[in-house]
PDB file of C-alpha atoms in Angstrom:
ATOM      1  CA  UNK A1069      10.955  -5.437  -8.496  1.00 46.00           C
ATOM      2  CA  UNK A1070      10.810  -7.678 -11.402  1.00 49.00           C
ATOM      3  CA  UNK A1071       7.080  -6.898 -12.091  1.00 49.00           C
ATOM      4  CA  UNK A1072       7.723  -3.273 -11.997  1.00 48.00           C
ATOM      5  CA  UNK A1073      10.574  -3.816 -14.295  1.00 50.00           C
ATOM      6  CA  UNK A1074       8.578  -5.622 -16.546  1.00 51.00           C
ATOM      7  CA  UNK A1075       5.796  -3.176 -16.373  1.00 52.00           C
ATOM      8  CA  UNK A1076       8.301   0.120 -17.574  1.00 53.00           C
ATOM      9  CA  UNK A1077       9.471  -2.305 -20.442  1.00 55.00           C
ATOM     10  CA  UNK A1078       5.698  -2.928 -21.681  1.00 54.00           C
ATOM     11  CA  UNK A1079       5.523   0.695 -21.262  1.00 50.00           C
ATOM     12  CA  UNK A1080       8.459   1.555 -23.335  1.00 53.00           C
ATOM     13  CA  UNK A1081       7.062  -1.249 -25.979  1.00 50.00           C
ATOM     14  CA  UNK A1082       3.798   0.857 -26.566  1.00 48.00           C
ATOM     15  CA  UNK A1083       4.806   4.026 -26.398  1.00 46.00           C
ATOM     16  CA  UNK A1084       2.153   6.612 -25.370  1.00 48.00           C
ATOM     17  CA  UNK A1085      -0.454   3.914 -24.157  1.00 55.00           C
ATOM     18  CA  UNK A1086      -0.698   5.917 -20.892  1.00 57.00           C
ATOM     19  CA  UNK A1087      -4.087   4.366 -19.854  1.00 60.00           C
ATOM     20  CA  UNK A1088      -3.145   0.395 -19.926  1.00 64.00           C
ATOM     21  CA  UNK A1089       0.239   1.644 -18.214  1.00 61.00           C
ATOM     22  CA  UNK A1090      -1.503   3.831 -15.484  1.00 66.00           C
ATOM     23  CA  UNK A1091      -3.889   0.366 -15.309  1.00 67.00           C
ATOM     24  CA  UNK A1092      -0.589  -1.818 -14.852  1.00 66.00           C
ATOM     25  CA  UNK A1093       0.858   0.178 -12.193  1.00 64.00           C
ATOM     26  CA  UNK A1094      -2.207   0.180 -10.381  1.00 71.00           C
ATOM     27  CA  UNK A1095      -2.503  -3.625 -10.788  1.00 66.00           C
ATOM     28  CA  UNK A1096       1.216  -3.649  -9.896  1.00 66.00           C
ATOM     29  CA  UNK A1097       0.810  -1.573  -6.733  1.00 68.00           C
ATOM     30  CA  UNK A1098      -2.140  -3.727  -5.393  1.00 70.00           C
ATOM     31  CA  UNK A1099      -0.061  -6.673  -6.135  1.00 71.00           C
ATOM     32  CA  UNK A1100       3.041  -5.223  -4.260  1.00 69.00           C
ATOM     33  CA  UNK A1101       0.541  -4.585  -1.295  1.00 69.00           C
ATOM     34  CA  UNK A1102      -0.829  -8.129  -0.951  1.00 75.00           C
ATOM     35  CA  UNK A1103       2.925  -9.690  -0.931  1.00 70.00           C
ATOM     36  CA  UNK A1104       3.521  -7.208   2.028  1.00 68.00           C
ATOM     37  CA  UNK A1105       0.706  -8.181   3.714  1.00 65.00           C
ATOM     38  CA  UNK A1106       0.444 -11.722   3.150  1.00 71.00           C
ATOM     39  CA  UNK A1107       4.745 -11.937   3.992  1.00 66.00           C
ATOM     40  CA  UNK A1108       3.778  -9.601   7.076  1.00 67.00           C
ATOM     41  CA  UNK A1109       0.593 -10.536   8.522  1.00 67.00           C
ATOM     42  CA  UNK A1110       1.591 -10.536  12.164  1.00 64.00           C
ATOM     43  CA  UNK A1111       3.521  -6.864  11.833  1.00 67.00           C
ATOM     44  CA  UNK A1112       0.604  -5.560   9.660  1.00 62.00           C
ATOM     45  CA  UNK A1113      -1.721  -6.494  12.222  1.00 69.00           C
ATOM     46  CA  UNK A1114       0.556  -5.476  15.213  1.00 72.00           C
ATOM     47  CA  UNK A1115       0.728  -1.998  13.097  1.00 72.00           C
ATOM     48  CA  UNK A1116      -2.911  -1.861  13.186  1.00 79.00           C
ATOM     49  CA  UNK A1117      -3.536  -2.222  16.776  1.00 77.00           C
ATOM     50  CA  UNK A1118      -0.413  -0.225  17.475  1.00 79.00           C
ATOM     51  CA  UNK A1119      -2.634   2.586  15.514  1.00 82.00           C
ATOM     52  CA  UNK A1120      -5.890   1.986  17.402  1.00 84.00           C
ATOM     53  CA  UNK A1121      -4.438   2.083  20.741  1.00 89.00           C
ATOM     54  CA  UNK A1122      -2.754   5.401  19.478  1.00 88.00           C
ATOM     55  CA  UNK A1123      -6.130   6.739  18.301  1.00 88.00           C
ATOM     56  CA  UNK A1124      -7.757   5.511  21.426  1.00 90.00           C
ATOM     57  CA  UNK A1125      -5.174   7.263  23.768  1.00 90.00           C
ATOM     58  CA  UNK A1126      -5.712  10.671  21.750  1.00 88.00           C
ATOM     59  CA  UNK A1127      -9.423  10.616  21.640  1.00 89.00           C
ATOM     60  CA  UNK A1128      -9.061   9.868  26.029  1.00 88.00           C
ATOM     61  CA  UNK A1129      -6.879  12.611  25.533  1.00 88.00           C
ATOM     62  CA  UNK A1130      -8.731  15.112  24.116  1.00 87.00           C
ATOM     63  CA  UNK A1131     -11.811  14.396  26.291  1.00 88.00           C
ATOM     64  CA  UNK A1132      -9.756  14.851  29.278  1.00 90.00           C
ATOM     65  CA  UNK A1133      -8.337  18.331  28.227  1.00 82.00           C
ATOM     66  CA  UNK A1134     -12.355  19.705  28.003  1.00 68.00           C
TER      67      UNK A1134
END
């Protein structure tokens, strides 16, 4: 929250320099990412087998109903 705060206030600072903001927030987003990931590496990976078994089930799934 802080580094998004921060990031507006640059971007209020210089006024239409769109680009280095749009670059910030991108910077900012990956950033926000990593925390979550690196604070919730057991869920994230939980969340990613949770997805493959998903897929898996619908792909058995759909063979079946051919």
């Amino acid at each position: 929250m802080i580094a998004i705060y921060l990031d507006i206030h640059h971007w209020k600072i210089h006024c239409l320099d769109l680009l280095s903001f749009e670059n910030a927030l991108k910077a900012n987003i990956w950033g926000l990412i990593t925390v979550f990931l690196t604070s919730s590496v057991k869920n994230y990976l939980k969340g990613t087998l949770l997805i493959l078994f998903v897929v898996v089930v619908l792909l058995i799934v759909a063979a079946t109903w051919k």
